[in-house]
PDB file of C-alpha atoms and ligand atoms in Angstrom:
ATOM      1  CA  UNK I   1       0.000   0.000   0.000  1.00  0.00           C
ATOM      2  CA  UNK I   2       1.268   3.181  -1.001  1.00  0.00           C
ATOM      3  CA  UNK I   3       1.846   5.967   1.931  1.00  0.00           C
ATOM      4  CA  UNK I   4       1.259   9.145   2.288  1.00  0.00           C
ATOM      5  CA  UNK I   5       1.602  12.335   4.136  1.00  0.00           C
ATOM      6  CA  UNK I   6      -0.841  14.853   3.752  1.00  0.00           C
ATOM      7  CA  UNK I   7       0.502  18.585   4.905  1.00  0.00           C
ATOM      8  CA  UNK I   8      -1.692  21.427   5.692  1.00  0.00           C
ATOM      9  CA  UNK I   9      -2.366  24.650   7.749  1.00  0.00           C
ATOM     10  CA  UNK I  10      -6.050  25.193   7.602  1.00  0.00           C
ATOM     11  CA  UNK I  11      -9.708  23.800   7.423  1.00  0.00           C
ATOM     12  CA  UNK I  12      -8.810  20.716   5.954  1.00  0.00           C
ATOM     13  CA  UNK I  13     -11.325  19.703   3.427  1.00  0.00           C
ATOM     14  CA  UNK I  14      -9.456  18.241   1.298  1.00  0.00           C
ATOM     15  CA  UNK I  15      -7.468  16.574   3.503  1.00  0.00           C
ATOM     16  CA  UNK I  16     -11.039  14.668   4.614  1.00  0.00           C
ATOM     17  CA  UNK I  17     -12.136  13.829   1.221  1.00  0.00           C
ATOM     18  CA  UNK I  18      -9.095  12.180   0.643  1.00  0.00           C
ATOM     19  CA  UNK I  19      -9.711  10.235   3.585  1.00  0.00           C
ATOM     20  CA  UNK I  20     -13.201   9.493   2.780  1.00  0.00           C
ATOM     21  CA  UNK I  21     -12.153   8.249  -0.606  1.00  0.00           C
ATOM     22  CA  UNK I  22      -9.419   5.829   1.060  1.00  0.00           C
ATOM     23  CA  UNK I  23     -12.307   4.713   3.573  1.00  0.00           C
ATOM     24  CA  UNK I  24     -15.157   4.026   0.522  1.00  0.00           C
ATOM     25  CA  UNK I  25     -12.268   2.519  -1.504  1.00  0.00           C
ATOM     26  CA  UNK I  26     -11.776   4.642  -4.328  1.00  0.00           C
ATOM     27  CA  UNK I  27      -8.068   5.967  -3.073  1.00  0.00           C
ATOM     28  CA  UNK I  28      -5.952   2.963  -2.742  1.00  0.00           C
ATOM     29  CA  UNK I  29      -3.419   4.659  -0.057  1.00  0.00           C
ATOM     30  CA  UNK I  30      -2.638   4.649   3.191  1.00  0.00           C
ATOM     31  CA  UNK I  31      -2.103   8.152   4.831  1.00  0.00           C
ATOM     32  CA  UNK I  32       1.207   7.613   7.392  1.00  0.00           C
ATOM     33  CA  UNK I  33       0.625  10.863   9.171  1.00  0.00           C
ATOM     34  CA  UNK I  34      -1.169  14.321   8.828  1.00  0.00           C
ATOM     35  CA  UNK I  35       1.172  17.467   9.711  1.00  0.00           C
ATOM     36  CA  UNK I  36       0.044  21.068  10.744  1.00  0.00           C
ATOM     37  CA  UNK I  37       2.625  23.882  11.106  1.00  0.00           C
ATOM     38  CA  UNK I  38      -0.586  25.383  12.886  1.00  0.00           C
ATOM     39  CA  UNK I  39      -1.618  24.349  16.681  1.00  0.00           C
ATOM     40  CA  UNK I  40      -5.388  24.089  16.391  1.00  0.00           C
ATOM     41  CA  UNK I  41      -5.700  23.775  12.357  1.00  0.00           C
ATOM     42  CA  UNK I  42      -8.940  22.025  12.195  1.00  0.00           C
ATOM     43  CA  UNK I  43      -7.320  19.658   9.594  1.00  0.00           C
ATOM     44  CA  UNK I  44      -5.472  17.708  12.845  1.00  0.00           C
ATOM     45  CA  UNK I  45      -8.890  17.317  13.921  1.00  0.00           C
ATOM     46  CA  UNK I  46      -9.718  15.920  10.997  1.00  0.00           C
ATOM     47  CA  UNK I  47      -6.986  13.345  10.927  1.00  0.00           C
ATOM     48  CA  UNK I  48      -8.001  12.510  14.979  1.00  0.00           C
ATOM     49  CA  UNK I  49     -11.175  11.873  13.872  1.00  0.00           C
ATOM     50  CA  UNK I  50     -10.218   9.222  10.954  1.00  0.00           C
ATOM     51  CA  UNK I  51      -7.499   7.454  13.752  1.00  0.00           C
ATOM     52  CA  UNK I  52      -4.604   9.264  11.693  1.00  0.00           C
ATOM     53  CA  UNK I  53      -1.035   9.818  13.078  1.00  0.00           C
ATOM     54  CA  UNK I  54      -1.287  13.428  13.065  1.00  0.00           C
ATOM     55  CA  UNK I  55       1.169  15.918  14.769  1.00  0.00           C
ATOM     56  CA  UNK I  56       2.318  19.558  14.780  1.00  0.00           C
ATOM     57  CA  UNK I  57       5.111  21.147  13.447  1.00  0.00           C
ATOM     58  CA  UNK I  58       6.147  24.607  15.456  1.00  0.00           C
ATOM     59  CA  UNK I  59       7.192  26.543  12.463  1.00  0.00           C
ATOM     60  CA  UNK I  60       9.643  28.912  13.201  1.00  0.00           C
ATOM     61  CA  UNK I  61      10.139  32.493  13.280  1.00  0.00           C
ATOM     62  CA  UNK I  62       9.635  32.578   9.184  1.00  0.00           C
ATOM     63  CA  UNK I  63       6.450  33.708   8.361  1.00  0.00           C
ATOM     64  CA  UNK I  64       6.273  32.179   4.357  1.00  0.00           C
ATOM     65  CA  UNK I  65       8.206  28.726   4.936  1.00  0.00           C
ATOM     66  CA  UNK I  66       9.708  27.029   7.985  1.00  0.00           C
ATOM     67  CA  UNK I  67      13.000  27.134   9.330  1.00  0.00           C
ATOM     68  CA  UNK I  68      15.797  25.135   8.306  1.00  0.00           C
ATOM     69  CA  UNK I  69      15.756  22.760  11.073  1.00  0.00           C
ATOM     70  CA  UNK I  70      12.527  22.601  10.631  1.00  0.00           C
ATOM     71  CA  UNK I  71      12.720  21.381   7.399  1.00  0.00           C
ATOM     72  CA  UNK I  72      14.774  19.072   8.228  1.00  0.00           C
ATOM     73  CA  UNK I  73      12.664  17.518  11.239  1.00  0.00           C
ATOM     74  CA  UNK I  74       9.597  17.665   8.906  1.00  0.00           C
ATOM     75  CA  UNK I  75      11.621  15.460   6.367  1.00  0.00           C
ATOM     76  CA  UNK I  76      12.628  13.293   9.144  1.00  0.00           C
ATOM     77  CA  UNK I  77       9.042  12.652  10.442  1.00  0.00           C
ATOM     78  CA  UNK I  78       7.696  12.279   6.669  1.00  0.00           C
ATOM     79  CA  UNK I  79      10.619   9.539   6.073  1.00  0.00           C
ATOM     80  CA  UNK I  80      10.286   7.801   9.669  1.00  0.00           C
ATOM     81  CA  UNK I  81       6.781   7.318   8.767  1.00  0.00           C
ATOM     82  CA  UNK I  82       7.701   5.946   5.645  1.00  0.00           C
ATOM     83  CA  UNK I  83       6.027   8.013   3.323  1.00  0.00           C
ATOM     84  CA  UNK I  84       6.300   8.074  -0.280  1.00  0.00           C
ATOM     85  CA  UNK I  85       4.038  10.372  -1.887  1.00  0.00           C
ATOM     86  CA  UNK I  86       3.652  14.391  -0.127  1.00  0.00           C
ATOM     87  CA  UNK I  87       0.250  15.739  -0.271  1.00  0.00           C
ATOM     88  CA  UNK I  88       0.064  19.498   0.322  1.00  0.00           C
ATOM     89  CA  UNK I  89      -4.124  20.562   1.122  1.00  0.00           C
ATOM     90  CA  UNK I  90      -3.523  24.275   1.833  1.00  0.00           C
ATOM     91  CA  UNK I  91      -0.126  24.457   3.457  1.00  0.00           C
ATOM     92  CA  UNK I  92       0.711  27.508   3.926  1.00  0.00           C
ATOM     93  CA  UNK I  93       4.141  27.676   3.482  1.00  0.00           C
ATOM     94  CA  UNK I  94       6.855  27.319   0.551  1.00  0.00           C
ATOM     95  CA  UNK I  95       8.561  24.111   0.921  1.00  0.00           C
ATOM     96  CA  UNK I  96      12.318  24.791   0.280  1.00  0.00           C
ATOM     97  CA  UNK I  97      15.476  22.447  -1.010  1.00  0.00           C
ATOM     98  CA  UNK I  98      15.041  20.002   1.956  1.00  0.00           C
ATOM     99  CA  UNK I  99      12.259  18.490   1.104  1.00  0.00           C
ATOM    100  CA  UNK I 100      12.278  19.045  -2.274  1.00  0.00           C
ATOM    101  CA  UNK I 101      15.661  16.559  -2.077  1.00  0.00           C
ATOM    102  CA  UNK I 102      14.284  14.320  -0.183  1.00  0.00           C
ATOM    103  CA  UNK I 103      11.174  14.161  -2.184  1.00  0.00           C
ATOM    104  CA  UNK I 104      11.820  14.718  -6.162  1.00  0.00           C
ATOM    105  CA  UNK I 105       8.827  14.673  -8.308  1.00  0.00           C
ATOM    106  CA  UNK I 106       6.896  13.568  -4.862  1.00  0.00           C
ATOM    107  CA  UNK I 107       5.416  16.217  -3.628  1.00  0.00           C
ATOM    108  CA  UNK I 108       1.818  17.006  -4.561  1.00  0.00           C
ATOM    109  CA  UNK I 109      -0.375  20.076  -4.591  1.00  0.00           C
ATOM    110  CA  UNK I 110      -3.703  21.556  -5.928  1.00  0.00           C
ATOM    111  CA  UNK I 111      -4.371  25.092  -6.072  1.00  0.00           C
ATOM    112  CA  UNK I 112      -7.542  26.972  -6.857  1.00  0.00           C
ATOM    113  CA  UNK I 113      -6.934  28.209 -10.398  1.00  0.00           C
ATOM    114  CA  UNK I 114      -6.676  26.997 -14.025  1.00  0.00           C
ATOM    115  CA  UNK I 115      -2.126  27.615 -13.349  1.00  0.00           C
ATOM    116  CA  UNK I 116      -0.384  28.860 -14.673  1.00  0.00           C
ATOM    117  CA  UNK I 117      -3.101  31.434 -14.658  1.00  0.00           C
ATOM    118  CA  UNK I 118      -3.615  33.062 -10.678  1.00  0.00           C
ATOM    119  CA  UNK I 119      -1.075  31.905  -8.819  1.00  0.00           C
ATOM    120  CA  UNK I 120      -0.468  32.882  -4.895  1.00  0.00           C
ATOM    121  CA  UNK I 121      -3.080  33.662  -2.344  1.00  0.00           C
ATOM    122  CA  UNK I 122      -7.254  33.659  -3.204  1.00  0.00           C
ATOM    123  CA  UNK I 123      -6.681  32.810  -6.579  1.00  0.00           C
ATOM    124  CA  UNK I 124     -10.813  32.517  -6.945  1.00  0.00           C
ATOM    125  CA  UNK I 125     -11.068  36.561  -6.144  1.00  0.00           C
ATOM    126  CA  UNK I 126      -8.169  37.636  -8.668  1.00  0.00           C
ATOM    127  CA  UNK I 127     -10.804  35.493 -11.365  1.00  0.00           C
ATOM    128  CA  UNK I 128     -13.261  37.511 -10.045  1.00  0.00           C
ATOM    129  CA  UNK I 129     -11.578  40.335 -10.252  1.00  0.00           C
ATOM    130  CA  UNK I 130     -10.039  39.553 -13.714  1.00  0.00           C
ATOM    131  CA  UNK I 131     -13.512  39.322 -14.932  1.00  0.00           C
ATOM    132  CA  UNK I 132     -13.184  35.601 -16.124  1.00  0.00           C
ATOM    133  CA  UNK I 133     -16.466  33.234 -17.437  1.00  0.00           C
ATOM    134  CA  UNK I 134     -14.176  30.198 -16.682  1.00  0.00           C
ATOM    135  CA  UNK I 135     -11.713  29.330 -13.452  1.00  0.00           C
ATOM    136  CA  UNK I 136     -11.428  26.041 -12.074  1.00  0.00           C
ATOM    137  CA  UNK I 137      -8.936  23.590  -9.948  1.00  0.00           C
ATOM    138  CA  UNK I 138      -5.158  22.384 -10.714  1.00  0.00           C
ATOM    139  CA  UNK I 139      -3.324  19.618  -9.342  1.00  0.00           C
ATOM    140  CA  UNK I 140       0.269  19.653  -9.868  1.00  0.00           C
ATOM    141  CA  UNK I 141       3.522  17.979  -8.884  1.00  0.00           C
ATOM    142  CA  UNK I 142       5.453  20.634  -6.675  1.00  0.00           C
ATOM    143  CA  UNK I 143       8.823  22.748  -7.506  1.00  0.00           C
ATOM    144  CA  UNK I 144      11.449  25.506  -6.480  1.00  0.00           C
ATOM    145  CA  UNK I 145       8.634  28.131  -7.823  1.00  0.00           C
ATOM    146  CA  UNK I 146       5.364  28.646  -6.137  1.00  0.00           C
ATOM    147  CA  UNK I 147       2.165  27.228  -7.163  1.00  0.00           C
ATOM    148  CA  UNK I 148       4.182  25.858 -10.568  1.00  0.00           C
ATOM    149  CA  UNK I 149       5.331  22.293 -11.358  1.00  0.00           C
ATOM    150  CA  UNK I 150       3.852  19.892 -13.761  1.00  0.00           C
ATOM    151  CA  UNK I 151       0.681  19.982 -13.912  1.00  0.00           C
ATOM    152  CA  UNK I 152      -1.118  16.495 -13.128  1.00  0.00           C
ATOM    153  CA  UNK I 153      -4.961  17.134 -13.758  1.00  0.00           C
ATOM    154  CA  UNK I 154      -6.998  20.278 -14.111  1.00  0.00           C
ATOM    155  CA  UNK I 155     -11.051  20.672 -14.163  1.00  0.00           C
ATOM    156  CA  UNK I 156     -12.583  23.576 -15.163  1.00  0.00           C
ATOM    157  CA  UNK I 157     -15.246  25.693 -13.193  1.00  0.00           C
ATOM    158  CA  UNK I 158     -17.595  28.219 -14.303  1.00  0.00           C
ATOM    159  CA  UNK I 159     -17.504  32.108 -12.580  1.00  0.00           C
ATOM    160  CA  UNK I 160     -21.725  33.501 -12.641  1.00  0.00           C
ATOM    161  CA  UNK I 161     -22.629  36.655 -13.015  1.00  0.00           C
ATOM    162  CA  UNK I 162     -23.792  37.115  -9.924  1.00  0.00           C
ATOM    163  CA  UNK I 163     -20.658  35.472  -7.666  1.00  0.00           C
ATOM    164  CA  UNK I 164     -19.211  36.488  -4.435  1.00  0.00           C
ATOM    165  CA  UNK I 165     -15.854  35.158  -3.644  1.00  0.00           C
ATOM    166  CA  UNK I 166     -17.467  33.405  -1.476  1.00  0.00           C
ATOM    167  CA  UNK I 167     -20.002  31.616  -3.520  1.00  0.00           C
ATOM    168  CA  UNK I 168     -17.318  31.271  -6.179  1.00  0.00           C
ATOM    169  CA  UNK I 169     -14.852  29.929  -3.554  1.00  0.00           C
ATOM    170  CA  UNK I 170     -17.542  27.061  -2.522  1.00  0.00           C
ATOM    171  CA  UNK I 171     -18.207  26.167  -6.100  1.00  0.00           C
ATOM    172  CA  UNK I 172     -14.431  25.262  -6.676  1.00  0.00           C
ATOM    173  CA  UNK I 173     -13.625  23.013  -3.287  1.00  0.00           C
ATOM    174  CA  UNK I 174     -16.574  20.442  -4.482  1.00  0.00           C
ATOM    175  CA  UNK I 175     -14.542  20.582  -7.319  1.00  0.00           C
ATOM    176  CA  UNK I 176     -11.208  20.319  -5.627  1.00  0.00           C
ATOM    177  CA  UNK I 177     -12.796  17.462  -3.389  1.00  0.00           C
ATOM    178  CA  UNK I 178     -13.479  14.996  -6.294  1.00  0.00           C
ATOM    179  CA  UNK I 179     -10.333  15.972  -8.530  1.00  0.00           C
ATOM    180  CA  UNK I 180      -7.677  15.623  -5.878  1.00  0.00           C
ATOM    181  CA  UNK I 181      -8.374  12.046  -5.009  1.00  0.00           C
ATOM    182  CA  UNK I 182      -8.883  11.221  -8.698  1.00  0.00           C
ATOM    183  CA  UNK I 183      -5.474  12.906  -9.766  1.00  0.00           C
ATOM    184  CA  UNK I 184      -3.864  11.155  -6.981  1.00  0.00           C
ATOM    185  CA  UNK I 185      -4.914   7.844  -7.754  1.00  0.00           C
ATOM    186  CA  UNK I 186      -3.339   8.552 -10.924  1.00  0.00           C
ATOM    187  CA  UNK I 187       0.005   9.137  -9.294  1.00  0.00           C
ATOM    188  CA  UNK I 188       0.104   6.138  -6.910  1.00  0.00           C
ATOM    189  CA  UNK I 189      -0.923   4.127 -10.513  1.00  0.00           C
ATOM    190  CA  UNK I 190       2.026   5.610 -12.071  1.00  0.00           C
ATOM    191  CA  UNK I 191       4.184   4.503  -8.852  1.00  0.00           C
ATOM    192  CA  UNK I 192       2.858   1.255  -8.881  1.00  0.00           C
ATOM    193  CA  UNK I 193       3.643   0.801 -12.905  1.00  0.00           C
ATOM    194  CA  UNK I 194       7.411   2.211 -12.229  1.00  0.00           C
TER     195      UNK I 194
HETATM  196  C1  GRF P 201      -7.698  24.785  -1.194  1.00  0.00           C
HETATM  197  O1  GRF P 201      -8.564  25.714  -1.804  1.00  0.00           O
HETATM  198  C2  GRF P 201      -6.490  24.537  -2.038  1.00  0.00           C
HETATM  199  O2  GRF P 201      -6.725  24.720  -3.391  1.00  0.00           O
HETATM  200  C3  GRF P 201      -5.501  25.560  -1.544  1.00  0.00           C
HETATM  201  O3  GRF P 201      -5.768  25.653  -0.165  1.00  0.00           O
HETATM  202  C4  GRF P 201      -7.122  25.345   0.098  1.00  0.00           C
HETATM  203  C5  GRF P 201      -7.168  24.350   1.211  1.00  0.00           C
HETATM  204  O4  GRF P 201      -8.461  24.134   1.646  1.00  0.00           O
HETATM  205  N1  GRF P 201      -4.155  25.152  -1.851  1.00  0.00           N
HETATM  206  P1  GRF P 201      -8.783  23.004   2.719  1.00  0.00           P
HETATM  207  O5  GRF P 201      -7.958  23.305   3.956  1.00  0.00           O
HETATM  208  O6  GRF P 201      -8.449  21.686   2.114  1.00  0.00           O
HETATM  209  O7  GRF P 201     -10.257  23.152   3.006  1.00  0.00           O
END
């Protein structure tokens, strides 16, 4: 069974539909551990309340990515709980060379925006604010540059007249919450295969 470690700072809904998906069957994964680089991230909850390893990371005194050493401890709990695939589901900070060494072409992320169009913070209000009929959801192996890297799958989403960012927001997790366990499964496929 492939393993996984999902990383994120936030609400977590992403982080529970890939859960859900393991639990119904349709992700074939196991997820080794859930890390927050925020105390009380409801996302931790989220992993309590599936029985997942989960633990938090104190970040540092770095307000965009973690501190060296605290890179380094995150790549030692990631490989002491032998994972194999990263899953990022709104971590909110830039993963530097660390773990991008010890985890080439393994590190996973989806981002709300057709990429390389909107990249960075609340990409749903610059679509609003760009005027766009179409947005939507990427998934996308990660690199050195932010919200960049391969792209992996990508779904489109549709902007109405009459959106808030908040309606427009909601619209494109229930996206996000079918694609990212569908584009995953086609990365651990791909692992299997190699
Ligand atoms: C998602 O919108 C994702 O695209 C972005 O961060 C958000 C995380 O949401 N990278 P959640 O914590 O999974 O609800």
């Amino acid at each position: 069974m492939i393993k996984i470690g999902i990383l994120g700072s936030g609400k977590g809904s992403n982080c529970r539909a890939i859960l859900q998906s393991i639990r119904d069957g349709r992700l074939r994964a196991k997820v080794a551990v859930v890390i927050s680089d925020v105390l009380d991230a409801p996302i931790l909850e989220i992993a309590r309340e599936f029985g997942v390893p989960n633990a938090y990371l104190p970040p540092g005194h770095f307000r965009t990515r973690l501190e060296p050493k605290v890179e380094a401890q995150l790549v030692a709990m990631l490989q002491n709980a032998e994972v194999q695939i990263v899953v990022l589901a709104g971590f909110m900070r830039v993963l530097k060379e660390q773990m991008l060494a010890a985890f080439p072409r393994r590190i996973v992320n989806i981002h709300p925006s057709l990429l390389p169009k909107f990249p960075g913070l609340e990409a749903w209000k610059q679509a609003l604010a760009a005027n766009e009929k179409w947005t939507g959801v990427t998934v996308h192996y990660v690199d050195e540059q932010i919200d960049h890297g391969d792209v992996i799958a990508q779904r489109k989403v549709p902007v109405m007249s009459d959106d808030t960012a908040e309606s427009l927001h909601a619209r494109i997790q229930e996206v996000e919450h079918v694609l990212y366990p569908e584009a995953l499964e086609q990365v651990f496929a791909q692992l299997r295969a190699a």
